mmCIF file of N, CA and C in Angstrom:
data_model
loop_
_atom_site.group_PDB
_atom_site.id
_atom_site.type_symbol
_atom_site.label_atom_id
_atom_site.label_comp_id
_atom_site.label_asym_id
_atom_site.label_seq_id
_atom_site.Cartn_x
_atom_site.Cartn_y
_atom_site.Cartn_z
ATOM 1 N N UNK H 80 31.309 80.090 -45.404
ATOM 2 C CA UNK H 80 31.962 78.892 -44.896
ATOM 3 C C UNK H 80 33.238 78.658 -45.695
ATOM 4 N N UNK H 81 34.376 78.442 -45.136
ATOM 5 C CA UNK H 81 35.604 78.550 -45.873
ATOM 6 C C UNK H 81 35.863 76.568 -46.050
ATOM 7 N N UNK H 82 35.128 75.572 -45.652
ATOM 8 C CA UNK H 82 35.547 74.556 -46.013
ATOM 9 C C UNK H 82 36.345 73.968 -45.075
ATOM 10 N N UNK H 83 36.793 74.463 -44.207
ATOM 11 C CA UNK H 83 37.612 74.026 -43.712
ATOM 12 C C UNK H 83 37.155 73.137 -42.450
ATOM 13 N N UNK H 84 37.608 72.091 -41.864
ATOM 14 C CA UNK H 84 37.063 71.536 -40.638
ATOM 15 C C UNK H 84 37.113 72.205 -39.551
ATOM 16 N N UNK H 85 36.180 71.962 -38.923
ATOM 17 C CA UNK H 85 36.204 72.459 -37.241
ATOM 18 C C UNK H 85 36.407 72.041 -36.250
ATOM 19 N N UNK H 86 37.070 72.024 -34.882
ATOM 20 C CA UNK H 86 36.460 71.306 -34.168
ATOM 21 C C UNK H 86 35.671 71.848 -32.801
ATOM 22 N N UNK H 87 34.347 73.089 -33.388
ATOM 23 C CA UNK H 87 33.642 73.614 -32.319
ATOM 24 C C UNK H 87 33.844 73.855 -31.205
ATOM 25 N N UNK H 88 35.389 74.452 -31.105
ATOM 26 C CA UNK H 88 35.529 75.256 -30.036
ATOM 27 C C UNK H 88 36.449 76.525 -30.467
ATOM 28 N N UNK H 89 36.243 77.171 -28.890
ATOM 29 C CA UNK H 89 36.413 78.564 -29.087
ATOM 30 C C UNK H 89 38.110 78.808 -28.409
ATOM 31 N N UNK H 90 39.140 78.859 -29.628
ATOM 32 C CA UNK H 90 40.187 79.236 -29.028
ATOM 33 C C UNK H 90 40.665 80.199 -28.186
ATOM 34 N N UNK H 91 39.567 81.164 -28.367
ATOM 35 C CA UNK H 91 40.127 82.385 -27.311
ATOM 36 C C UNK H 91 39.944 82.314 -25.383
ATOM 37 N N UNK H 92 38.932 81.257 -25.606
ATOM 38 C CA UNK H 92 38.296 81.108 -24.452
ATOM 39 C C UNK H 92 39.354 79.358 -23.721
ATOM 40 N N UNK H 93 40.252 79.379 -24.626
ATOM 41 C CA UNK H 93 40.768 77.746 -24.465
ATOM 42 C C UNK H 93 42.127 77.990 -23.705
ATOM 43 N N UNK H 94 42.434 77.057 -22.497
ATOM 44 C CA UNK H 94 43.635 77.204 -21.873
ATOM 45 C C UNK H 94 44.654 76.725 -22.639
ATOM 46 N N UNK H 95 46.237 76.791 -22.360
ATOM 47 C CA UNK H 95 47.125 75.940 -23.015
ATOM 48 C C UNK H 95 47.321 75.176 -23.344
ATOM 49 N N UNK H 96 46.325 74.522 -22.097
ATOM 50 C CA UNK H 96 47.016 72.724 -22.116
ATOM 51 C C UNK H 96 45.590 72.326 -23.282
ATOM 52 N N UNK H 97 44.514 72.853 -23.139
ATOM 53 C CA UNK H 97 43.448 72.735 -23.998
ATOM 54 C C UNK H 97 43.666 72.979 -25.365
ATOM 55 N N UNK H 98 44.404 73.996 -25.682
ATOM 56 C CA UNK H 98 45.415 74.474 -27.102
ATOM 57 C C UNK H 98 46.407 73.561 -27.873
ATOM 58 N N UNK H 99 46.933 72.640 -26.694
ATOM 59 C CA UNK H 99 47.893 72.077 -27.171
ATOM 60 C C UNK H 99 47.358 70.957 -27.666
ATOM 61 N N UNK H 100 46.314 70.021 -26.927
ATOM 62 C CA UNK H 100 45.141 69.083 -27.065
ATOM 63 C C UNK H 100 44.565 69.273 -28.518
ATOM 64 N N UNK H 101 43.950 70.004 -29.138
ATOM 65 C CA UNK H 101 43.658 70.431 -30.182
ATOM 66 C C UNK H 101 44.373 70.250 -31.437
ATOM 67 N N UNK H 102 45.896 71.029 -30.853
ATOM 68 C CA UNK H 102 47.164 70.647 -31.964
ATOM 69 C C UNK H 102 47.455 69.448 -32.197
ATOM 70 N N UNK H 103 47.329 68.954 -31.052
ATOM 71 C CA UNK H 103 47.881 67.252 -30.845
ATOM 72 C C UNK H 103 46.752 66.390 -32.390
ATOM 73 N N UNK H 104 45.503 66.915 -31.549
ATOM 74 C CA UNK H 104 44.647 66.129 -32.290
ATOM 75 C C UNK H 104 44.220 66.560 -34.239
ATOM 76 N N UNK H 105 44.312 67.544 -34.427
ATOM 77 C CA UNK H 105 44.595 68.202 -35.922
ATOM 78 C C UNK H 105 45.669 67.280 -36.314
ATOM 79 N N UNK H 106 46.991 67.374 -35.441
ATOM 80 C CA UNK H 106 48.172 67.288 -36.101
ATOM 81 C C UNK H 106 47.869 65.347 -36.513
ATOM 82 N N UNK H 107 47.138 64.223 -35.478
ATOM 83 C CA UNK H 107 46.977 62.949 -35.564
ATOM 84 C C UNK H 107 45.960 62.676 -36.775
ATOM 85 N N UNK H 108 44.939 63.949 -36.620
ATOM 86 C CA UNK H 108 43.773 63.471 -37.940
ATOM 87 C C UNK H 108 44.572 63.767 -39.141
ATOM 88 N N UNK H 109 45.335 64.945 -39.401
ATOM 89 C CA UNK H 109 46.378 64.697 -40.553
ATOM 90 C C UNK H 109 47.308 63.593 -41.164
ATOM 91 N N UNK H 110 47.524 62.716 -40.218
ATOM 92 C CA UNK H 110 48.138 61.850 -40.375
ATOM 93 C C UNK H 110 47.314 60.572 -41.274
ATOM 94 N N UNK H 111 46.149 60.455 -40.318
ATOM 95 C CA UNK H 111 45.339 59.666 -41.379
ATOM 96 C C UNK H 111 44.134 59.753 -42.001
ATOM 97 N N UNK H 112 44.422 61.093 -42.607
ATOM 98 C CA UNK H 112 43.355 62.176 -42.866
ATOM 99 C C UNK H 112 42.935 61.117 -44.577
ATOM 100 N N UNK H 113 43.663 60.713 -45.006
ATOM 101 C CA UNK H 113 43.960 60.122 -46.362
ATOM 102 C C UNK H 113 42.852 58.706 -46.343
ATOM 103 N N UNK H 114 43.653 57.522 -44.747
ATOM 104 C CA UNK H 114 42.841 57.044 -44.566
ATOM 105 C C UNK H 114 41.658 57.173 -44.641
ATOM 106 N N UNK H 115 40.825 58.147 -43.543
ATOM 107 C CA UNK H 115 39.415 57.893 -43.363
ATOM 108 C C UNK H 115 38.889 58.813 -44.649
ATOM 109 N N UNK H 116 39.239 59.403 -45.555
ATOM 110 C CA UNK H 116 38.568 60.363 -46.759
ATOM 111 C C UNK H 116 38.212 58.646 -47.520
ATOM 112 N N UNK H 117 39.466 58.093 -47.952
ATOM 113 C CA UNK H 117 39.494 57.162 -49.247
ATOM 114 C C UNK H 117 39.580 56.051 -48.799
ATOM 115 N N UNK H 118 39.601 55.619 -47.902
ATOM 116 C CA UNK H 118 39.496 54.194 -47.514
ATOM 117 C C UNK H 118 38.087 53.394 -47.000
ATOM 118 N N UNK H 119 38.349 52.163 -47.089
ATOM 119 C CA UNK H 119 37.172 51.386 -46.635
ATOM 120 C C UNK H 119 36.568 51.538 -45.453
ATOM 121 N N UNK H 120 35.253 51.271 -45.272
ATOM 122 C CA UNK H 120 35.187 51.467 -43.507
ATOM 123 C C UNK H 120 34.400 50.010 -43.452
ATOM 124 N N UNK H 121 34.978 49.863 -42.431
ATOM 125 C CA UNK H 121 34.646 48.613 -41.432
ATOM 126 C C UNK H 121 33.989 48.577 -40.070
ATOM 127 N N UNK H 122 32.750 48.281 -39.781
ATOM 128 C CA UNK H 122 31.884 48.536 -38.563
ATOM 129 C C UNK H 122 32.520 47.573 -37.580
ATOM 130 N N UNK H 123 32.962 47.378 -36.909
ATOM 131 C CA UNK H 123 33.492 46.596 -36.016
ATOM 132 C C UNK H 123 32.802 45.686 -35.020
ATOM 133 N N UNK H 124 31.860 46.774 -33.895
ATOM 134 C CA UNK H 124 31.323 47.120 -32.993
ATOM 135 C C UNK H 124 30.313 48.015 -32.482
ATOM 136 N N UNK H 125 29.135 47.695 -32.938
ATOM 137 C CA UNK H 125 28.117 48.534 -33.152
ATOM 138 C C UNK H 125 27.910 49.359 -31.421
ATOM 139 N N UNK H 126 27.718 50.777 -31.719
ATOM 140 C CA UNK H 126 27.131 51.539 -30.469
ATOM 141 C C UNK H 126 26.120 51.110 -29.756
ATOM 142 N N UNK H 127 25.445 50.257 -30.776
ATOM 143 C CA UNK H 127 23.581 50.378 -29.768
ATOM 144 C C UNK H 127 23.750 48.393 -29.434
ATOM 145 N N UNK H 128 24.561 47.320 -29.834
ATOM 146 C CA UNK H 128 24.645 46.081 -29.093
ATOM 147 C C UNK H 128 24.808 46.224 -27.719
ATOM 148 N N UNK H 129 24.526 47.195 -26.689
ATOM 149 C CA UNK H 129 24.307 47.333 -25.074
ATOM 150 C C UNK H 129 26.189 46.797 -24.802
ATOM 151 N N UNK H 130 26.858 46.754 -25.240
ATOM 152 C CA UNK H 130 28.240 46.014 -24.949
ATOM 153 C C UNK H 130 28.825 47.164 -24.079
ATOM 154 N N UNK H 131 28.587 48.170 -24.169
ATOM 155 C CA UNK H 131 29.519 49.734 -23.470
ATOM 156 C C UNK H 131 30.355 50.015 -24.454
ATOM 157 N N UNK H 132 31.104 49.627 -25.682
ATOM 158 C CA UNK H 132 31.688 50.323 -26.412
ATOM 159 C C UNK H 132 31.318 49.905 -27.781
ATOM 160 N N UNK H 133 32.209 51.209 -28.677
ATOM 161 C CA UNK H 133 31.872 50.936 -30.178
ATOM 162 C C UNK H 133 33.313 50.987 -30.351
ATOM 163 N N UNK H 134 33.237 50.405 -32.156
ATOM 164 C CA UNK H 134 34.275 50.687 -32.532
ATOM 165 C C UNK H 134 34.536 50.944 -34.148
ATOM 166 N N UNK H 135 35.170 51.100 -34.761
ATOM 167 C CA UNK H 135 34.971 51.217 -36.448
ATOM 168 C C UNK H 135 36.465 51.339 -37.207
ATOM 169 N N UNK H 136 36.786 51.045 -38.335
ATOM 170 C CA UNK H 136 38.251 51.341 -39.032
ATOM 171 C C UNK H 136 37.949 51.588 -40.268
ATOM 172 N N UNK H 137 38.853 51.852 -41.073
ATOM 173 C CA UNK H 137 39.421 51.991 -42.082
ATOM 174 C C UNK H 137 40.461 51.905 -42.438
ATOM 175 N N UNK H 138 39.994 51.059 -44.097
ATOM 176 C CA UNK H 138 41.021 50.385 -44.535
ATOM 177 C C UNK H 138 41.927 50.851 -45.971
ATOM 178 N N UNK H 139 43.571 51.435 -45.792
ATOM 179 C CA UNK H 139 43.738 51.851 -47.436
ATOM 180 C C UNK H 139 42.944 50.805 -48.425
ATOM 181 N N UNK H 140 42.749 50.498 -50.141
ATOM 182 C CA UNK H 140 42.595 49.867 -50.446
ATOM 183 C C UNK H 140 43.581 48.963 -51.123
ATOM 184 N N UNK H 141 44.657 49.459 -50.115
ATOM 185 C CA UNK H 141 46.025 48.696 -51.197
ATOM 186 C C UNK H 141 46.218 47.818 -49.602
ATOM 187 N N UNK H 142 45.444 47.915 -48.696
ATOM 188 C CA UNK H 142 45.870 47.368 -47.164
ATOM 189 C C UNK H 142 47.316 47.499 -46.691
ATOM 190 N N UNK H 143 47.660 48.602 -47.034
ATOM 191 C CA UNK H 143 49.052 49.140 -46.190
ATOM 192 C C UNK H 143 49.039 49.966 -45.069
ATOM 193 N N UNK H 144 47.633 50.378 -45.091
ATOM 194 C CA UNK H 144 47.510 51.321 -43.746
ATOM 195 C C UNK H 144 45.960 51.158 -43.434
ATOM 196 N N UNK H 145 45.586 51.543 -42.012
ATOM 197 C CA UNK H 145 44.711 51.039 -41.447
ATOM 198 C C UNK H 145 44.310 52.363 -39.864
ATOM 199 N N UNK H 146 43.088 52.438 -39.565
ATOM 200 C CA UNK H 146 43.230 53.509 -37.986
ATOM 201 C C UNK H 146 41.983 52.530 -37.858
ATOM 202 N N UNK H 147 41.931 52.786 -35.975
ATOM 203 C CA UNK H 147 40.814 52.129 -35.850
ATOM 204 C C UNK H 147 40.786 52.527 -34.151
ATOM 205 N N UNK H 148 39.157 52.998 -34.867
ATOM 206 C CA UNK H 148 38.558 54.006 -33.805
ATOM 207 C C UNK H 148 38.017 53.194 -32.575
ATOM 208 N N UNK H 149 37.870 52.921 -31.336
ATOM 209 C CA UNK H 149 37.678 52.447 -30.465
ATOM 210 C C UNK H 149 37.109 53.596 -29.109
ATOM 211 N N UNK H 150 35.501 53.209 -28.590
ATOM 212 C CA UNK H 150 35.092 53.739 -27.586
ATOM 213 C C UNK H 150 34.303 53.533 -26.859
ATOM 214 N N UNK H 151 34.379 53.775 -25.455
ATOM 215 C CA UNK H 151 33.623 53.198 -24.511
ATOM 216 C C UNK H 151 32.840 53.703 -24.328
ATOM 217 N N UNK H 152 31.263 53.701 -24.705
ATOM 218 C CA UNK H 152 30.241 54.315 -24.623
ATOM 219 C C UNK H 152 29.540 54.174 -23.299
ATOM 220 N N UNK H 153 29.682 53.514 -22.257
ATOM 221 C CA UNK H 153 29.258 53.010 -20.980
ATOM 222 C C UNK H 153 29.914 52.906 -20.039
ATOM 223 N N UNK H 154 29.662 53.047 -18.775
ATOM 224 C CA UNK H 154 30.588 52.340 -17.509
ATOM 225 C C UNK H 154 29.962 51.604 -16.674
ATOM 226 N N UNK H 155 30.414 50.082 -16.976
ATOM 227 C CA UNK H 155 29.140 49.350 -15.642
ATOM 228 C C UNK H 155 30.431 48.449 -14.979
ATOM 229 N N UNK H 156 29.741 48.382 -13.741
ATOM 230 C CA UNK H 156 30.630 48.127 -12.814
ATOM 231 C C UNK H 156 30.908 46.450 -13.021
ATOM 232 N N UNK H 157 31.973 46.088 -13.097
ATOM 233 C CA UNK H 157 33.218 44.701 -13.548
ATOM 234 C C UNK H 157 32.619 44.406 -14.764
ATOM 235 N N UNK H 158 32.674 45.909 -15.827
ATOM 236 C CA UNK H 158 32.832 45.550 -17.265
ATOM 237 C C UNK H 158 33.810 44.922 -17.785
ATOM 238 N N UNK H 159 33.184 43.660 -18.659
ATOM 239 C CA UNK H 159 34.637 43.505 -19.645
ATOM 240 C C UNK H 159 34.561 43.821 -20.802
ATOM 241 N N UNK H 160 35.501 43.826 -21.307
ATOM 242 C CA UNK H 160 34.984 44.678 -22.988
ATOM 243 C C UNK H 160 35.444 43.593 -23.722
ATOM 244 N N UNK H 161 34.620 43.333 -25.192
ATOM 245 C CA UNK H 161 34.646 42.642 -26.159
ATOM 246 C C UNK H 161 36.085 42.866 -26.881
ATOM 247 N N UNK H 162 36.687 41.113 -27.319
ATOM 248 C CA UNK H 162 37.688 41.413 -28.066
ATOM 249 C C UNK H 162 37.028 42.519 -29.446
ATOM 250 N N UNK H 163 38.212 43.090 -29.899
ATOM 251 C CA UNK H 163 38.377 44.074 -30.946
ATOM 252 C C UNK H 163 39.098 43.152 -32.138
ATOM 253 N N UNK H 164 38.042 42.473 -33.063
ATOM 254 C CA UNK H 164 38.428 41.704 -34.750
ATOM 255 C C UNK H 164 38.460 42.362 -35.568
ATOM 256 N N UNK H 165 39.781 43.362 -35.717
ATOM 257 C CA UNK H 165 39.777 43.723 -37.157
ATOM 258 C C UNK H 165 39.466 43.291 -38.137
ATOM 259 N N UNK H 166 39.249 44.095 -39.256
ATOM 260 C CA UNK H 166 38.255 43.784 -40.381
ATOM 261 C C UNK H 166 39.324 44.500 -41.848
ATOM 262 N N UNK H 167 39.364 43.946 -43.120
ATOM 263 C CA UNK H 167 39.508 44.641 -44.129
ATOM 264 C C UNK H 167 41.142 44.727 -44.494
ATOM 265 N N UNK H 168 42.072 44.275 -43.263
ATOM 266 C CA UNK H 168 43.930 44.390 -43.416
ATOM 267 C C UNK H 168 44.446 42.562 -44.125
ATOM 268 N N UNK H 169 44.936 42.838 -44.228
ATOM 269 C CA UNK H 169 46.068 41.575 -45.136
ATOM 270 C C UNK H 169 46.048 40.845 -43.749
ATOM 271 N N UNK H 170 45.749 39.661 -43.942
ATOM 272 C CA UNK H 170 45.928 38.660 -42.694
ATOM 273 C C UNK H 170 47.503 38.351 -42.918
ATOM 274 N N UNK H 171 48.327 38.397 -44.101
ATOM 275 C CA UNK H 171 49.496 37.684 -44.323
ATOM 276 C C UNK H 171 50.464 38.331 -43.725
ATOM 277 N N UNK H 172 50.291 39.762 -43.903
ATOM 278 C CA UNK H 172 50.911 40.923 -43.568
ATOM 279 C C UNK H 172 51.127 41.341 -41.826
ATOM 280 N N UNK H 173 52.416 41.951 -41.650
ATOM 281 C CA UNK H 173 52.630 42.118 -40.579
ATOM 282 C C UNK H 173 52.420 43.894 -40.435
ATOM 283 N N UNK H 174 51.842 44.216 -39.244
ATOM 284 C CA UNK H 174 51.292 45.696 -38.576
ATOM 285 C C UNK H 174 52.011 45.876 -37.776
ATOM 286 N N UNK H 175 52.720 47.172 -38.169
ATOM 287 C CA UNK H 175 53.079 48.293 -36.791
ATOM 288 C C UNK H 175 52.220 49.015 -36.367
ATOM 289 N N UNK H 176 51.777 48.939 -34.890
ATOM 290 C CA UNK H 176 50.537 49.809 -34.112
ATOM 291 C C UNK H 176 51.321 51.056 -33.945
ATOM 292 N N UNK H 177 50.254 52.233 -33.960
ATOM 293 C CA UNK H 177 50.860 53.092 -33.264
ATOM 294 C C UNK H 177 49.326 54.118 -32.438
ATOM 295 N N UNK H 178 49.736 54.028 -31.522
ATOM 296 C CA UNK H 178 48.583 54.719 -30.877
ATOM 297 C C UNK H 178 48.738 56.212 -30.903
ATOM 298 N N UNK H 179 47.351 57.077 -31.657
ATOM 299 C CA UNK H 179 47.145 58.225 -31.992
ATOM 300 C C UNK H 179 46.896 59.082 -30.549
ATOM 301 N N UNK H 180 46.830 58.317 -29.803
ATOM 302 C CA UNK H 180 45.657 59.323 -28.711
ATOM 303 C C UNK H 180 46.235 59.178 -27.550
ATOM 304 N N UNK H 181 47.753 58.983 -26.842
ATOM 305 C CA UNK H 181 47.752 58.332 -25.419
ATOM 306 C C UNK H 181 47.388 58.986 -24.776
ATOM 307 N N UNK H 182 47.279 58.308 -23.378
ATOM 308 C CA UNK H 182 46.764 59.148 -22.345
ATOM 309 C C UNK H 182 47.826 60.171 -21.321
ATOM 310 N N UNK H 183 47.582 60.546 -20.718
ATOM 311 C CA UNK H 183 49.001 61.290 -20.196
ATOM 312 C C UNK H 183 49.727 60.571 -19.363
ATOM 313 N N UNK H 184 49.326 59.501 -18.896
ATOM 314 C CA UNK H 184 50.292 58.675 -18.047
ATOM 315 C C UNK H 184 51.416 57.611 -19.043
ATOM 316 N N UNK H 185 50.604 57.584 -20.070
ATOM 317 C CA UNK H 185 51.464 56.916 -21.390
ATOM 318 C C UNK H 185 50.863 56.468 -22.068
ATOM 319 N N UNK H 186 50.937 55.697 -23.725
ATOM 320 C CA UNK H 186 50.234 54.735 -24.577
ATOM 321 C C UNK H 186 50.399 53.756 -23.908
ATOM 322 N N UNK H 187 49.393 53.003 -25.144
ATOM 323 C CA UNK H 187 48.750 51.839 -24.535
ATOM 324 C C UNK H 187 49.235 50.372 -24.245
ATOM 325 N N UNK H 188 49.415 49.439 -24.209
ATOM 326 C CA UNK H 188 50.130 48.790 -24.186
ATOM 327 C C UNK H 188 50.551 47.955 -25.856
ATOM 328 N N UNK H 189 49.326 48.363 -26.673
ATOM 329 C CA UNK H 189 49.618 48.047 -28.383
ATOM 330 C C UNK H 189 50.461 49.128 -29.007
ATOM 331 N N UNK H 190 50.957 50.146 -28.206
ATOM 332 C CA UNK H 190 51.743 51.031 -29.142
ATOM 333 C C UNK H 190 52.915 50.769 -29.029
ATOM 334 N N UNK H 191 53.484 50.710 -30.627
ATOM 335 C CA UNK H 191 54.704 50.164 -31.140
ATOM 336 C C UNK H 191 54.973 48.992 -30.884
ATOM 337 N N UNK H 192 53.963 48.358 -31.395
ATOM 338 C CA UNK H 192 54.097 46.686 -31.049
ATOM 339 C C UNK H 192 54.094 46.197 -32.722
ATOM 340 N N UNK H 193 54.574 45.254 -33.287
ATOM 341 C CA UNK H 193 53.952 44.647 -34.605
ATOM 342 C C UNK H 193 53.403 43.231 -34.467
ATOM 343 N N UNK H 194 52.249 43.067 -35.596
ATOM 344 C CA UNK H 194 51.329 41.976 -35.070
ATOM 345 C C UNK H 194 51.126 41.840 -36.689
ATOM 346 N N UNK H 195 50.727 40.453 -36.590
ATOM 347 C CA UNK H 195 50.263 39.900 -37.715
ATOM 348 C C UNK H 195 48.857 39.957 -37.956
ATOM 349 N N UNK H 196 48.753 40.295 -39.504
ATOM 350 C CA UNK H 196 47.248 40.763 -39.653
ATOM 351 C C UNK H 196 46.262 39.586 -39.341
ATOM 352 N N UNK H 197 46.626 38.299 -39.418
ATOM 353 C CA UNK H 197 45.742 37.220 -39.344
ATOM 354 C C UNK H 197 45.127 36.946 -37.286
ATOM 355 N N UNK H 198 46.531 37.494 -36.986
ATOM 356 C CA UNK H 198 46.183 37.485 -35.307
ATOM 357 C C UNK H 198 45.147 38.802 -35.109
ATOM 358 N N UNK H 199 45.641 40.061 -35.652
ATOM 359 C CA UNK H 199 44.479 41.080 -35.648
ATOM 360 C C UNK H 199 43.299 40.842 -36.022
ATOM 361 N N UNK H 200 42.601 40.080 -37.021
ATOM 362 C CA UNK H 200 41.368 39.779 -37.350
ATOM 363 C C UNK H 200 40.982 38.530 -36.484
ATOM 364 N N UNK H 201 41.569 37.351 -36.343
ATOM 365 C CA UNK H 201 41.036 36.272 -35.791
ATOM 366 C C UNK H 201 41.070 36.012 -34.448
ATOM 367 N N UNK H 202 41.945 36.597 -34.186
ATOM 368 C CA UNK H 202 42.213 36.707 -32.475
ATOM 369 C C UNK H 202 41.361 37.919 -32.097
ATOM 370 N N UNK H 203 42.079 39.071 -32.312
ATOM 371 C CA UNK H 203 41.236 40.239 -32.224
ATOM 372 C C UNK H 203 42.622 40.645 -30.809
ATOM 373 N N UNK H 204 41.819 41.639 -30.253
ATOM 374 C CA UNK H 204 42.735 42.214 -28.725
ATOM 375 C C UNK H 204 41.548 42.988 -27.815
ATOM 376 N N UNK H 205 42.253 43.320 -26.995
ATOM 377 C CA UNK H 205 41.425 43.982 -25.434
ATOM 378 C C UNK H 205 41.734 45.092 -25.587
ATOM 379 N N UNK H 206 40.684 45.827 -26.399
ATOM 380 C CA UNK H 206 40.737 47.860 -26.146
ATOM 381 C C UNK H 206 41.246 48.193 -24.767
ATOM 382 N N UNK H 207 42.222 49.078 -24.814
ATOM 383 C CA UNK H 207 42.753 49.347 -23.628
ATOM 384 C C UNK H 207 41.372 50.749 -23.537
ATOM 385 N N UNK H 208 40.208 50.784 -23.228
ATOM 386 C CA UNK H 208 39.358 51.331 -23.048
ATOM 387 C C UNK H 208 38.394 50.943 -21.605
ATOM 388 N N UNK H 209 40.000 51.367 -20.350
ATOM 389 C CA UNK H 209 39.663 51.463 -18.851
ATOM 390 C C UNK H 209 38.759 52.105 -18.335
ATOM 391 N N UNK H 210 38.936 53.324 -18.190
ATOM 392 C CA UNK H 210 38.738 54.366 -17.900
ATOM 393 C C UNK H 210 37.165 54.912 -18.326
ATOM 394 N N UNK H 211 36.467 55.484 -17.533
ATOM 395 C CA UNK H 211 34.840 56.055 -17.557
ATOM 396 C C UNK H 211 35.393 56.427 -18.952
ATOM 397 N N UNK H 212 34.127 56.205 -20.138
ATOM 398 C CA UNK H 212 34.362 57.145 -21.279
ATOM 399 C C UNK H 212 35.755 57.166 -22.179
ATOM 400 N N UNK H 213 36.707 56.177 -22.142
ATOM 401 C CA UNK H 213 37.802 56.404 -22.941
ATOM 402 C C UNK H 213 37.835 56.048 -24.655
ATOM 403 N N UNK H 214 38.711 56.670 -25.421
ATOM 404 C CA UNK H 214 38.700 55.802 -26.295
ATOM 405 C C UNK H 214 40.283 55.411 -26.899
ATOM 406 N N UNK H 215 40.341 55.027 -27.904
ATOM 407 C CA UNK H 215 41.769 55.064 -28.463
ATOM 408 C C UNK H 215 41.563 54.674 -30.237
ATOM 409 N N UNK H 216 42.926 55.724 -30.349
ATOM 410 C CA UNK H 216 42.925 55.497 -31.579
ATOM 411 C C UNK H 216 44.364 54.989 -32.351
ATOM 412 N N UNK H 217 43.879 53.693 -33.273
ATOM 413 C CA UNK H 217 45.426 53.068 -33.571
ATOM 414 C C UNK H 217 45.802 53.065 -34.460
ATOM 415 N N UNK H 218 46.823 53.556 -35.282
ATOM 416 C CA UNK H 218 46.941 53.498 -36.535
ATOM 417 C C UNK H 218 48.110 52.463 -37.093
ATOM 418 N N UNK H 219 47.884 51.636 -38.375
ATOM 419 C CA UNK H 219 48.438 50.831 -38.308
ATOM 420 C C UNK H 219 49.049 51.159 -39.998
ATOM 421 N N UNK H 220 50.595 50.279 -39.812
ATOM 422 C CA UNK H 220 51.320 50.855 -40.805
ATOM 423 C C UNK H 220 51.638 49.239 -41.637
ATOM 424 N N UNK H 221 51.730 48.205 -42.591
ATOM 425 C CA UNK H 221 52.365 47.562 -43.110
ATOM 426 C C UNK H 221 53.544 47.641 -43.457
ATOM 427 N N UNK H 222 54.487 46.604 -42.696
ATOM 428 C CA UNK H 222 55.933 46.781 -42.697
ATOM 429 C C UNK H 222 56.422 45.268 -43.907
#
């Protein structure tokens, strides 16, 4: 075993656009690869509360940076999904979103938006988690 991560699939057998998917996603977990090793984690949104989605983050411990995993574990027909209350960021502090994961028609409507950490925890927001099975991932920067 060389240590290295996987992500259990077989490149030879993988189309382009499946190749590129892969890169995309290596190249996004690098980004906040730092985050989720050394940072806090925060349960958000438990899988098994019957709600249809989960969710979870992590937090630097200096709260300058932040990702936060979001997914729809269910599809029931005129679901609404639970606001999303961040947990663990500087309420004082202002966040640049940036969405890790868009979809191919475009990101979400929180990407490249900035928000105040106190509206992110107390308000919370609406996972853009439409779609059968979606999820999103946001990473957030202190400006």
């Amino acid at each position: 075993m060389s240590g290295r991560l996987g992500m259990e699939l077989q490149p030879s057998a993988m189309s382009e656009d499946e190749l590129a998917m892969a890169r995309r996603a290596i190249a996004d977990y690098k980004q906040v690869r730092h985050i989720v090793q050394q940072g806090d984690l925060y349960r958000i949104i438990s899988p098994y509360n019957n709600k249809g989605c989960a969710s979870l983050m992590y937090v630097t411990e200096d709260q300058t940076e932040a990702v936060m995993f979001c997914y729809k574990t269910a599809h029931y027909s005129c679901q609404t999904m639970p606001r999303m209350r961040m947990a663990g960021i500087d309420p004082d502090a202002t966040y640049r979103i940036t969405e890790l994961n868009p979809k191919a028609d475009g990101p979400c409507y929180l990407n490249d938006t900035t928000i105040k950490g106190s509206l992110l925890m107390d308000t919370g927001f609406e996972a853009p988690l439409w779609s059968e099975y979606s999820s999103c991932v946001l990473h957030l920067q202190k400006i």
